[in-house]
Structures are given as C-alpha cells and as structure tokens.
Amino acid sequence: MTARTFARAAVAALTVMVLGLAGAAPAAASAPRVSGILDCNASADGCDLNLHSETPTISGNTLAGETLTAHAGDWGPAPLTLTYQWYRDGFGILDADEPTHRLTNADAGSMITVRVRATKPDYNTVAKMSAPTGPITGVVEPKRPQITGVPPSDHGAPEVGQTITAVSSGWDPAAVTLSYQWRRSGDPIPGAADSSYQVVPADAGHTLTVTVTGTAPNHIAAEATSYPTWPVPGGVFAAAPAPTISGTAAIGETLTVKPGAWSPAAEVFHYQWLADGTPLWMATGPTYTVPAGSGDSRISVRVTAHRRGFTPTTRTSAQTGKVFPASPTPTISGTRAVGSTLTAKPGTWLWTSTGAPSAPSFGYQWYRNGAAISGATSSAYRLSVWDAGKRVTVRVTGRKTGYATTARTSSPTGMITGGKFSVTPTPKLSGTAKAGSTLTATAGSWAPTPTLTYTWKRNGTAIPGATGRTYALTNSDAGKKVTVTVTARRTGFPTTSRTSAATVTITGGRFTGGAVAISGTKKVGATLTANRSGFSPTPSAYAYQWYRNGVKIAGATSSTYKLTGSDVGRTITVKVAAKRSGFDTRIITSAGYGPIAR
C-alpha cells in the first residue's frame, strides 16, 4: 500500500468513526448518521483535484405511499459516479440507496433527508446532504370489521334485544385509536358509538352495519365498514296497497294483477286467484285466463308480499262483476265498398249459467285499421272514402247490472274498395321556360292524401328519367313545350292522373358545332358557294352574308355569290347564320378565300 492510498483509507475510517460517536443507530437497523463532506481522499501531501458539487434537493408529496425523488444538481466534471443514501431524522434507512424513496408509515412524523456522494478517479470524493423535508404524514391502513354475536337462525339475522359486537384488528399502525358508528340500512343510528350494540325494535326490517374509524398521530384517519347483517326480523311494510285487476272478466280473456307500490319494495310477490272468494286451483301467477264454466263467478286475487326481515303481508283485490256465461265475438255484415253500410251483430249473450237469454245493453265503436272512428258508435256504419284501402272492425261492449262490463272485438273485414279522390287538382308549373333553367311542379292538395309520382313530357312524350318534382330544361327541350303529369295512388282507390298546362315554347337552345367553307374558282365571273356543315341540332333555316376584304357586299345574301371585277385582288368571306325555333342564332364565318384573279 502506498502512502497516498493509506492516507485516504485512514481519513475515511476516521470519518466513519467520528460519525458513529455522534449517535449512529445500530448497524443492523440503519446506515451511519452523516452530514457535510464525508472525505476528500487525502494524501500525505494534501488533497488533489476537487469536484464541483451542489446541495441536493428533494421533490415529492410527503405522504406515506408517495415517492420522493432526489435531485443531485450540477456536479462535475463528468463523467463521475453518484450514490445515494436516504435518512430518517438523521439515521440512515436500510436499503434506501436509490435516487427515489417510497415513503411508508414507518416514516410518519419524521423528516427525510438524502445524501448524494460523488466519486471520480484522481478527484476528492465529495458528499452533500439535502435539507430535510417537513414531517411525513402517515396513512392509517384499515381492516374491515366483523360483527359477532349474531345467532345462526334466520340466515344469521340479529334479533331485537340481542347484543352484537364489532371486532376489528390488524390496523396499521398498531397503536391506532378506534371509534365506532352503528348504522341501520346505511343510516347512522344516533348514540350507537360503542364497539357493542343492542338491537332495538326500530331495527326490524333493516340491515345493520358498523363503521370503524382509526386515528393516529401524524396519520390521516381511515374508516372501514362491515358487511351488512341480514335484515332484523319483524319489519312492517309502511305501504301495503290492495292490488287491482286489469283486463275484461270474460270467458277466454286474460286478467292481470297490479300489486301496487309497496314500501319498502317487496322482494317477492305470491299470487292466488279467487272465484267468489274461493282459491282457484293452480291459479298462482300474475295473470289468469278466465276458463269456460266461470259464468256468474266474481274474480279477485290475493297478493302476499315478502321481504327479508319483514312480516309477510297479504292484500286482496276488489271482486270483478259477474262473468257472463256467454259473450260471443261479434260479426260484421254488409258490402265492403265505399258508400255501403256495415252492420254489427253482437251474437247471443247469456247472463245465467242456466242458459236463459239475456238482454244486456250494448255499446258500439267502429275502428279503421285499429283506430277508433270518431262518431261511429251505433250498430251500423256507412263506409266513407276515408275507409278505402283500410280494414274495419267493431267493438261491442255488453253491460248488465251485477256483471263485469265486457267488450268483444270482431275480426277485421277485408280491404274496403271503391274509393274515389274527392279533390284532384291540376298541377302547376313554375320557372323560366328556357334551356338551362329548372321547372318545378306543384301538385296541389289531393284528398284523401295519396302517394304522388311525376312524369315530365316534351310535346306530349315522356322524357326518360324525368320523374321528380323538378326538371332541368335542356337543349332537347328548346323549341318544344313541356308539361308534367301527376299520378295519385292510394290503396282502395283508382289510380288517377292530372296533367299541367303546357309551358310556352322553350327558348335558349344552343347549337353545337357548325362550320362553313367556300368552294368555286377564284376568278371574275365564277360563282362561289357557301358549304355549311356540322350544326347540331339541324337548323331549320340559314341566312348568308358575303364580304369583300371584310366589308359587307350589298345584296350578297344567298348561299352563292358570282365574282365581279370589284373582287379582283381581294379576299372573299361569308357568314352563315343558323336558325331554329327556340334556339339562339349561331353565326359562323368562313376562312378567307382569295385573292380573286381577273
């Protein structure tokens, strides 16, 4: 060992020893307590190069469970090696030698520091200690309490007069102080703040729980709530309404029970249907179909509500009126056509089980596709235009004192025919009658309302694809007149069409293409001819004007021109004007033809 190395080791050993005398914790529990510069790798001749260092800082939330981070700052020159040691109230924390430290409840109430140590060959070893954090706040870690003293009977439900106890252990820290609050169906019970609780009559029908709150110095309090007991038996429903029955008490019809709004809500309802107060065999569901043989009976239903911790409670509905022994489905006679009259036949109703004929009063209501027809409340109904394409039914309601009011509905008729539209307006056109413009059809208000389609026509011939409410005029329409035919369709009605008045002749057509060329001998006395071609559509007429060196030649307005002495040495051109009804005139000028020889 050289003198230099020996000196460094001696200084390091002396530093540890001095720090140990300052009150270090046992080696098995923590690292030595230190502060400031730990050593400088001294040599016999003194220290050599020094490292640049800064006091480290700590960031993070000072709460158990959170992580603190050490920030060394600017140390150099690089490269160098940094090591870390965390301290609790100045005592090294075992195995806490990373740049971060996760706080635990063991740190609660203490202040945390971190030492950063830098080493680099040929440089003095330097250590710096951070400023301490504020006191660390712990977090109480709860354990769910258990309730003891509950009897094994009734699924473990406590009974009135019994004492139950909260048992809660295993909290962290162990020196936690516990307080208690007993709850009835989740609501605090006033004055029930001990570890034990005696069940009282007000608890009947409710579950019981206990909430335990743990507190400790320098810790955030925590609480835990037990699992609920089964409801305490003996509860009474606050609201137990009599059930009601919906439906018609008639043979073959289904009745439905409505239990009503119980408070607290029942968990299960049991049902028993009754005939004249006598239970009906196997009639224990929420619905009951009245069987044959029930004539003259009065139907009711008994409902029993069940809920854990509550006394089962039974309520019985009011009785229906007597069931008619016979209440047949009505039938409809008459022709199914608009203007005809349909008649309802109620059939033979019976009012005693002996089969004696009855004369109950009957009410009627006619329906169109299932919707009631206003005012149609007699035994006969005259079909109107509004029935065309629909199906008609009638509901007959029988009434007799002491009996259940009973309604029967007929089967629907076939589709009603013979409809005729009462309003068939002529459509109207709007828009500019010019190619490139759009025409719009207004169909008007048909009655009854049909489905409408549109067909646009050009001089009476349908235009392919033109079937919307609007139509954009094209070149093909120029010179012609346009109409629209509106066709109305409705089930049960004859298809009906109406056609608009024709537009004026469509204008604004435009020729495409077109050319003119001059032919003939370029010599005085010869005749030149204007040869036109390529106009689309074909013009119905042409006009001509000949020019000499760009100047109009008087009287030269036909398709030919005879050269004169005035044309010698000149160039001849011709303009052709293409014309057609509804189209803009198109003028084409030929290329120059010349010079003309004598």
XYZ file of C-alpha atoms in Angstrom:
598
model
C 0.000 0.000 0.000
C 1.383 3.402 -0.949
C 1.491 6.274 1.484
C -1.121 8.118 -0.574
C -3.599 5.179 -0.530
C -3.007 4.558 3.176
C -3.725 8.228 3.970
C -7.039 8.125 2.086
C -8.172 4.965 3.867
C -7.223 6.417 7.234
C -9.248 9.580 6.663
C -12.263 7.556 5.516
C -12.075 5.316 8.574
C -11.726 8.303 10.884
C -14.822 9.918 9.290
C -16.987 6.850 9.885
C -15.722 6.508 13.457
C -16.424 10.147 14.295
C -19.878 9.943 12.808
C -20.577 6.803 14.774
C -19.715 8.607 18.018
C -22.304 11.222 17.067
C -25.085 8.735 17.756
C -25.475 6.357 14.817
C -28.182 3.669 15.007
C -27.108 0.011 15.303
C -25.598 -1.303 12.084
C -28.305 -3.921 11.718
C -31.036 -1.263 11.655
C -29.595 1.689 9.731
C -26.604 3.282 7.998
C -24.288 5.699 9.885
C -25.523 9.201 10.562
C -23.523 11.723 8.485
C -23.532 15.316 7.286
C -21.429 17.653 5.133
C -18.298 16.477 3.268
C -17.520 12.887 4.185
C -13.898 12.618 2.989
C -11.538 14.096 0.441
C -9.232 11.155 -0.433
C -6.454 12.949 1.421
C -2.811 12.158 0.672
C 0.263 12.739 2.659
C 0.755 15.876 0.628
C -2.895 17.051 0.987
C -5.938 16.870 -1.388
C -5.607 16.844 -5.134
C -8.322 17.893 -7.667
C -11.748 18.931 -6.326
C -15.175 18.033 -7.806
C -17.805 20.688 -8.348
C -20.934 19.897 -6.302
C -24.332 21.301 -5.322
C -26.614 20.699 -2.366
C -29.190 18.087 -3.457
C -32.921 18.761 -3.265
C -35.950 16.528 -2.708
C -39.281 16.623 -4.579
C -42.473 14.692 -3.976
C -45.526 14.530 -1.720
C -44.642 13.914 1.962
C -47.375 11.334 2.433
C -46.988 7.639 3.148
C -47.339 5.693 -0.060
C -45.899 8.512 -2.171
C -42.389 8.543 -3.678
C -39.692 11.145 -3.005
C -37.074 11.908 -5.675
C -33.526 13.175 -5.073
C -32.163 15.839 -7.442
C -28.343 15.995 -7.251
C -27.959 19.235 -9.183
C -24.923 20.169 -11.300
C -21.872 18.038 -10.376
C -18.668 17.764 -12.384
C -16.596 17.378 -14.259
C -18.292 14.416 -15.970
C -18.116 11.510 -16.027
C -18.451 10.736 -12.331
C -20.334 8.249 -10.146
C -23.179 9.348 -7.859
C -24.512 7.233 -5.000
C -27.440 7.920 -2.677
C -28.441 7.258 0.928
C -31.754 8.276 2.460
C -32.079 9.245 6.155
C -34.966 9.338 8.639
C -34.385 12.025 11.289
C -30.647 11.776 10.504
C -30.423 7.980 10.689
C -29.728 6.012 7.574
C -32.668 3.975 6.224
C -31.726 0.373 5.482
C -31.608 -0.439 1.726
C -32.703 3.123 0.822
C -29.867 3.771 -1.629
C -31.642 4.685 -4.852
C -32.427 8.139 -6.316
C -36.038 7.637 -5.154
C -37.568 6.581 -1.856
C -41.112 5.317 -1.322
C -42.490 6.598 1.965
C -44.118 4.201 4.437
C -45.923 4.563 7.729
C -42.512 3.957 9.381
C -41.602 7.481 8.167
C -44.654 9.103 9.781
C -43.698 12.096 11.953
C -40.070 12.005 10.787
C -38.158 14.329 8.476
C -36.363 12.813 5.488
C -33.002 13.820 4.005
C -30.827 12.362 1.272
C -27.042 12.294 0.931
C -25.522 12.363 -2.551
C -21.912 11.129 -2.842
C -19.724 11.670 -5.937
C -16.565 9.742 -6.870
C -14.146 10.117 -9.758
C -10.592 8.803 -10.177
C -7.879 11.309 -9.113
C -10.549 13.579 -7.567
C -11.570 14.112 -3.977
C -14.721 12.149 -3.021
C -17.478 14.608 -2.104
C -20.815 14.108 -0.301
C -23.590 16.628 0.192
C -26.709 16.345 2.365
C -30.081 17.832 1.354
C -32.241 19.990 3.548
C -34.838 17.934 5.467
C -38.418 17.589 4.319
C -41.275 18.551 6.581
C -42.668 15.835 8.881
C -44.017 12.870 6.923
C -47.734 12.203 7.215
C -48.752 8.557 7.547
C -51.955 6.978 6.313
C -53.918 4.680 8.563
C -54.477 1.340 6.811
C -57.864 -0.069 7.859
C -59.168 -3.603 8.177
C -62.825 -4.448 7.595
C -64.523 -5.090 10.963
C -66.628 -8.169 11.668
C -69.871 -8.357 13.626
C -70.069 -11.114 16.239
C -72.912 -12.293 18.439
C -75.350 -12.861 15.523
C -77.388 -16.084 16.034
C -77.215 -18.778 13.364
C -81.019 -18.826 12.966
C -82.856 -16.908 10.206
C -79.751 -16.839 7.995
C -77.760 -15.087 10.711
C -80.149 -12.174 11.274
C -79.782 -10.415 14.654
C -82.938 -10.276 16.757
C -84.419 -7.471 18.820
C -82.846 -7.421 22.327
C -79.613 -9.172 21.329
C -76.215 -7.506 21.669
C -73.812 -7.630 18.753
C -70.144 -6.602 18.824
C -67.715 -5.155 16.322
C -64.325 -6.876 16.173
C -61.606 -5.016 14.299
C -57.882 -5.838 14.323
C -54.831 -5.676 12.090
C -54.822 -1.912 11.517
C -51.595 -0.105 10.651
C -50.125 1.463 12.747
C -50.828 -0.919 15.606
C -51.273 1.996 18.043
C -54.315 3.262 16.166
C -57.291 4.583 18.159
C -60.630 3.145 17.003
C -64.104 4.717 17.190
C -67.415 3.166 16.179
C -70.684 4.118 14.480
C -73.508 1.603 14.034
C -75.807 2.027 11.051
C -79.359 0.969 10.228
C -79.762 0.272 6.484
C -76.779 2.572 5.930
C -78.024 5.461 8.068
C -76.176 6.343 11.323
C -78.007 5.275 14.486
C -77.914 8.186 16.958
C -75.911 7.362 20.101
C -74.716 3.967 18.795
C -70.984 4.727 19.080
C -69.610 1.817 21.164
C -67.998 -1.390 19.990
C -71.200 -3.236 21.006
C -74.814 -2.515 20.110
C -78.114 -3.841 21.444
C -80.703 -4.412 18.685
C -83.904 -2.373 19.215
C -87.419 -2.647 17.675
C -86.686 0.240 15.274
C -84.134 -2.054 13.584
C -86.811 -4.513 12.428
C -86.751 -4.892 8.671
C -83.311 -3.240 8.378
C -79.766 -4.481 7.929
C -77.107 -3.441 10.457
C -73.512 -2.429 9.805
C -70.755 -0.841 11.843
C -68.264 1.742 10.585
C -64.920 1.796 12.429
C -62.710 4.899 12.166
C -58.992 4.700 13.003
C -56.873 7.707 14.028
C -53.192 8.037 14.938
C -50.774 10.977 15.437
C -49.168 12.198 12.206
C -51.528 9.943 10.212
C -54.509 10.555 8.007
C -57.542 8.832 9.528
C -59.289 5.982 7.703
C -62.503 4.063 8.132
C -63.884 0.654 7.201
C -67.432 -0.668 7.256
C -68.509 -4.219 7.989
C -70.600 -6.355 5.697
C -74.319 -5.931 6.495
C -76.209 -8.426 8.599
C -79.390 -9.999 7.310
C -82.424 -7.767 7.984
C -83.662 -7.866 11.568
C -86.952 -9.842 11.545
C -90.284 -8.246 12.454
C -90.390 -5.352 9.965
C -93.765 -3.984 8.870
C -94.445 -2.625 5.372
C -95.184 1.103 5.565
C -97.311 0.951 2.419
C -99.254 -2.220 1.532
C -101.883 -1.290 -1.070
C -104.720 -3.536 -2.234
C -103.944 -4.985 -5.675
C -106.009 -4.080 -8.743
C -107.068 -6.171 -11.736
C -106.825 -5.063 -15.358
C -108.498 -6.765 -18.304
C -112.013 -7.984 -19.038
C -113.588 -10.561 -16.739
C -114.956 -12.656 -19.594
C -114.524 -16.258 -20.636
C -111.327 -16.639 -22.648
C -109.954 -13.250 -21.623
C -106.755 -12.755 -19.574
C -106.748 -10.763 -16.354
C -103.569 -9.182 -14.954
C -102.867 -8.227 -11.335
C -101.143 -4.963 -10.435
C -99.675 -5.272 -6.880
C -99.284 -1.511 -6.428
C -96.410 0.437 -4.851
C -95.288 -1.288 -1.630
C -92.861 0.442 0.739
C -90.243 -0.724 1.149
C -90.383 -2.634 -2.131
C -91.268 -6.289 -1.788
C -88.634 -8.750 -2.934
C -91.176 -11.400 -3.963
C -94.943 -11.429 -4.550
C -97.044 -14.583 -4.311
C -100.440 -14.689 -6.021
C -103.671 -16.624 -5.580
C -106.673 -16.039 -7.833
C -110.139 -16.479 -6.349
C -113.623 -17.175 -7.724
C -116.316 -15.905 -5.375
C -113.643 -15.877 -2.644
C -112.563 -19.494 -3.189
C -108.972 -20.191 -4.301
C -108.728 -21.432 -7.875
C -106.579 -24.488 -8.446
C -103.118 -23.699 -9.921
C -104.082 -20.054 -10.490
C -100.985 -18.614 -8.792
C -99.369 -16.378 -11.393
C -99.636 -12.648 -12.078
C -102.141 -13.371 -14.890
C -105.259 -15.514 -15.091
C -107.207 -16.587 -18.185
C -110.888 -16.999 -17.381
C -111.866 -20.569 -18.371
C -115.166 -21.875 -19.683
C -117.546 -22.704 -16.850
C -116.717 -19.487 -14.951
C -120.099 -17.922 -15.725
C -121.718 -15.970 -12.866
C -118.425 -16.003 -10.879
C -116.775 -12.925 -9.406
C -112.989 -12.918 -9.776
C -110.485 -11.465 -7.299
C -106.793 -12.007 -6.484
C -104.844 -12.266 -3.236
C -101.281 -10.897 -3.177
C -98.737 -11.737 -0.454
C -95.580 -9.604 -0.241
C -92.294 -10.981 1.086
C -89.111 -9.176 2.097
C -86.269 -10.375 4.328
C -86.753 -9.048 7.843
C -90.419 -8.174 7.213
C -93.577 -9.952 8.246
C -95.260 -11.445 5.124
C -98.303 -9.299 4.357
C -101.387 -10.195 2.288
C -103.818 -7.899 0.477
C -106.845 -8.895 -1.638
C -108.273 -7.018 -4.636
C -111.866 -5.999 -5.080
C -114.039 -8.544 -6.942
C -114.920 -8.086 -10.571
C -118.532 -8.119 -11.646
C -120.005 -11.492 -12.546
C -118.613 -13.201 -15.619
C -121.133 -13.509 -18.447
C -121.634 -17.236 -19.153
C -121.542 -16.394 -22.878
C -120.228 -13.249 -24.574
C -119.535 -14.172 -28.201
C -117.293 -12.353 -30.669
C -119.395 -10.001 -32.804
C -119.627 -10.337 -36.570
C -119.980 -7.754 -39.369
C -122.306 -7.993 -42.349
C -122.551 -5.770 -45.445
C -120.677 -4.953 -48.654
C -117.065 -3.812 -48.247
C -117.291 -0.817 -50.559
C -117.350 2.937 -50.060
C -120.969 4.099 -49.698
C -122.218 0.758 -48.361
C -123.417 0.199 -44.780
C -121.901 -2.364 -42.432
C -123.914 -3.838 -39.543
C -122.592 -5.269 -36.261
C -124.163 -8.473 -34.927
C -123.371 -8.980 -31.197
C -124.413 -12.618 -31.113
C -126.311 -14.288 -28.276
C -125.112 -13.276 -24.814
C -126.155 -15.254 -21.709
C -126.491 -13.888 -18.196
C -127.094 -17.010 -16.098
C -125.444 -20.400 -16.077
C -128.825 -21.950 -16.886
C -128.580 -20.541 -20.365
C -131.531 -18.152 -20.128
C -131.298 -15.456 -22.852
C -130.155 -12.053 -21.794
C -130.916 -8.582 -22.918
C -127.897 -6.586 -21.791
C -127.352 -3.133 -23.206
C -124.754 -2.942 -25.942
C -122.405 -0.166 -26.904
C -120.565 0.004 -30.230
C -117.343 1.501 -31.505
C -116.151 1.095 -35.078
C -112.420 1.096 -35.948
C -110.464 1.809 -39.124
C -107.172 -0.140 -39.173
C -107.325 -0.283 -35.374
C -108.005 3.433 -34.829
C -111.370 4.473 -33.422
C -113.613 6.250 -35.961
C -114.975 9.435 -34.427
C -118.777 9.328 -34.036
C -119.096 5.731 -35.289
C -120.870 4.391 -32.187
C -124.058 2.736 -33.448
C -124.687 -0.815 -34.607
C -124.455 0.295 -38.266
C -121.709 2.196 -40.049
C -121.712 3.708 -43.557
C -118.341 3.361 -45.249
C -116.724 6.621 -46.384
C -113.961 7.495 -48.770
C -111.587 7.517 -45.771
C -112.156 3.783 -45.325
C -110.979 2.880 -48.823
C -107.936 0.629 -48.672
C -108.447 0.013 -44.927
C -109.925 -2.796 -42.805
C -112.789 -2.185 -40.411
C -113.620 -3.787 -37.062
C -116.298 -3.186 -34.435
C -116.082 -3.498 -30.650
C -119.291 -4.476 -28.850
C -119.477 -3.748 -25.110
C -122.074 -5.577 -23.048
C -123.357 -4.102 -19.784
C -125.715 -5.532 -17.207
C -126.135 -4.756 -13.526
C -124.048 -7.063 -11.345
C -121.938 -8.297 -14.252
C -118.489 -7.316 -15.381
C -118.626 -4.883 -18.283
C -117.355 -6.986 -21.173
C -116.018 -5.878 -24.558
C -115.608 -8.117 -27.592
C -113.997 -7.095 -30.887
C -114.860 -8.570 -34.288
C -112.427 -9.904 -36.822
C -111.401 -7.275 -39.377
C -113.200 -7.021 -42.685
C -111.371 -7.434 -45.938
C -109.969 -4.330 -47.563
C -112.573 -1.672 -48.333
C -112.782 -0.853 -52.038
C -114.484 1.756 -54.241
C -112.636 4.823 -53.050
C -112.623 7.967 -55.142
C -110.466 11.002 -54.661
C -112.647 13.948 -53.670
C -110.073 16.571 -54.633
C -107.889 16.093 -57.750
C -106.180 19.406 -58.527
C -104.407 20.165 -61.784
C -100.678 20.572 -61.199
C -98.993 23.898 -61.909
C -95.547 24.708 -63.274
C -93.220 27.480 -62.168
C -89.821 28.545 -63.503
C -88.338 30.116 -66.652
C -89.095 28.345 -69.931
C -85.525 28.474 -71.132
C -82.917 25.775 -71.643
C -80.679 25.603 -68.566
C -83.458 26.725 -66.211
C -85.382 24.450 -63.823
C -89.130 23.950 -63.774
C -90.952 22.986 -60.528
C -94.257 21.121 -60.314
C -96.800 21.951 -57.589
C -99.207 19.025 -57.280
C -101.803 20.765 -55.119
C -103.738 19.284 -52.167
C -105.355 15.955 -53.042
C -107.995 14.441 -50.764
C -107.639 11.976 -49.253
C -103.838 12.185 -49.253
C -102.300 9.844 -51.876
C -98.804 8.874 -52.916
C -97.790 11.058 -55.872
C -95.443 10.388 -58.773
C -94.357 12.762 -61.564
C -93.786 12.298 -65.290
C -92.388 15.182 -67.345
C -93.280 15.298 -71.034
C -91.854 17.090 -74.089
C -94.546 17.855 -76.686
C -96.630 15.106 -75.029
C -93.895 12.436 -74.981
C -92.483 11.262 -71.658
C -88.913 12.386 -71.050
C -86.795 9.400 -69.919
C -85.691 9.706 -66.273
C -87.653 12.915 -65.629
C -89.728 11.718 -62.640
C -89.044 14.227 -59.864
C -90.860 17.332 -58.677
C -88.356 19.443 -60.605
C -86.972 19.233 -64.140
C -83.897 20.986 -65.588
C -84.574 22.079 -69.186
C -82.019 21.009 -71.789
C -81.250 21.730 -75.462
C -83.565 18.871 -76.329
C -86.488 20.913 -74.968
C -85.710 24.061 -76.991
C -88.471 24.803 -79.467
C -90.876 22.456 -77.711
C -93.471 22.706 -74.941
C -93.198 20.895 -71.612
C -95.901 19.502 -69.305
C -95.929 17.401 -66.139
C -98.361 14.601 -65.292
C -99.030 13.925 -61.596
C -100.310 10.432 -60.796
C -102.031 9.694 -57.452
C -102.159 6.227 -55.897
C -103.832 5.039 -52.701
C -104.858 1.537 -51.667
C -108.545 1.009 -52.422
C -108.629 3.973 -54.833
C -108.360 4.002 -58.629
C -105.071 5.394 -59.918
C -105.761 8.982 -61.013
C -103.624 11.337 -63.125
C -103.745 15.062 -63.817
C -101.599 16.962 -66.355
C -100.497 20.572 -66.145
C -100.962 23.207 -68.815
C -98.061 23.304 -71.282
C -95.317 25.860 -70.987
C -94.697 28.370 -73.751
C -92.172 27.216 -76.326
C -88.865 26.633 -74.599
C -86.166 29.076 -75.690
C -82.448 29.412 -75.042
C -81.350 26.371 -77.016
C -77.779 26.459 -78.220
C -76.351 24.955 -81.420
C -73.173 22.978 -81.087
C -70.613 22.528 -83.819
C -71.066 24.126 -87.221
C -68.651 25.208 -89.980
C -68.775 26.933 -93.368
C -66.294 26.676 -96.255
C -66.209 28.407 -99.654
C -65.792 26.473 -102.886
C -65.500 27.647 -106.536
C -62.950 29.189 -108.970
C -61.157 32.272 -107.720
C -61.768 34.223 -110.931
C -64.075 37.003 -112.056
C -67.299 35.580 -113.438
C -67.078 32.362 -111.413
C -69.693 31.503 -108.792
C -68.630 30.748 -105.200
C -70.712 28.501 -102.945
C -71.002 28.545 -99.085
C -70.851 24.942 -97.882
C -72.181 24.629 -94.327
C -71.844 21.512 -92.120
C -71.710 20.144 -88.535
C -74.591 22.086 -86.896
C -76.390 20.210 -84.073
C -79.299 20.040 -83.933
C -80.039 20.609 -87.614
C -81.073 24.240 -88.187
C -84.449 24.871 -89.770
C -83.122 27.842 -91.775
C -79.880 29.608 -92.750
C -79.046 33.235 -93.637
C -75.943 34.374 -95.567
C -73.848 37.489 -95.977
C -70.796 37.716 -98.278
C -67.828 40.040 -97.556
C -65.010 41.525 -99.686
C -61.892 42.154 -97.633
C -64.140 42.212 -94.546
C -66.622 44.699 -95.999
C -70.224 43.599 -96.485
C -71.151 43.164 -100.169
C -74.542 44.710 -100.764
C -77.216 42.243 -101.885
C -74.914 39.195 -101.489
C -77.210 37.231 -99.155
C -77.694 33.844 -100.760
C -75.725 30.628 -100.438
C -73.840 31.506 -103.683
C -72.007 34.575 -104.964
C -70.824 35.451 -108.512
C -67.445 37.176 -108.607
C -67.183 40.593 -110.275
C -64.408 42.933 -111.328
C -64.639 44.628 -107.921
C -63.369 41.433 -106.351
C -60.068 41.314 -108.279
C -57.145 41.053 -105.862
C -59.487 40.854 -102.921
C -60.273 38.117 -100.366
C -63.834 36.848 -100.023
C -65.509 35.542 -96.805
C -69.049 34.501 -95.956
C -71.044 34.454 -92.677
C -73.737 31.816 -92.172
C -76.454 32.295 -89.510
C -78.072 29.013 -88.328
C -81.656 29.360 -87.086
C -84.202 27.113 -85.365
C -87.291 27.762 -83.202
C -86.342 28.060 -79.514
C -82.594 28.285 -80.283
C -80.254 31.224 -80.189
C -78.993 32.109 -83.708
C -75.467 30.797 -84.280
C -73.213 32.747 -86.750
C -70.169 31.109 -88.311
C -67.605 32.949 -90.520
C -65.652 31.124 -93.206
C -61.939 31.346 -93.766
C -60.795 33.944 -96.324
C -60.983 32.829 -99.986
C -58.683 34.601 -102.481
C -57.116 36.578 -103.882
C -59.505 36.739 -106.818
C -57.937 36.792 -110.325
C -59.214 38.740 -113.321
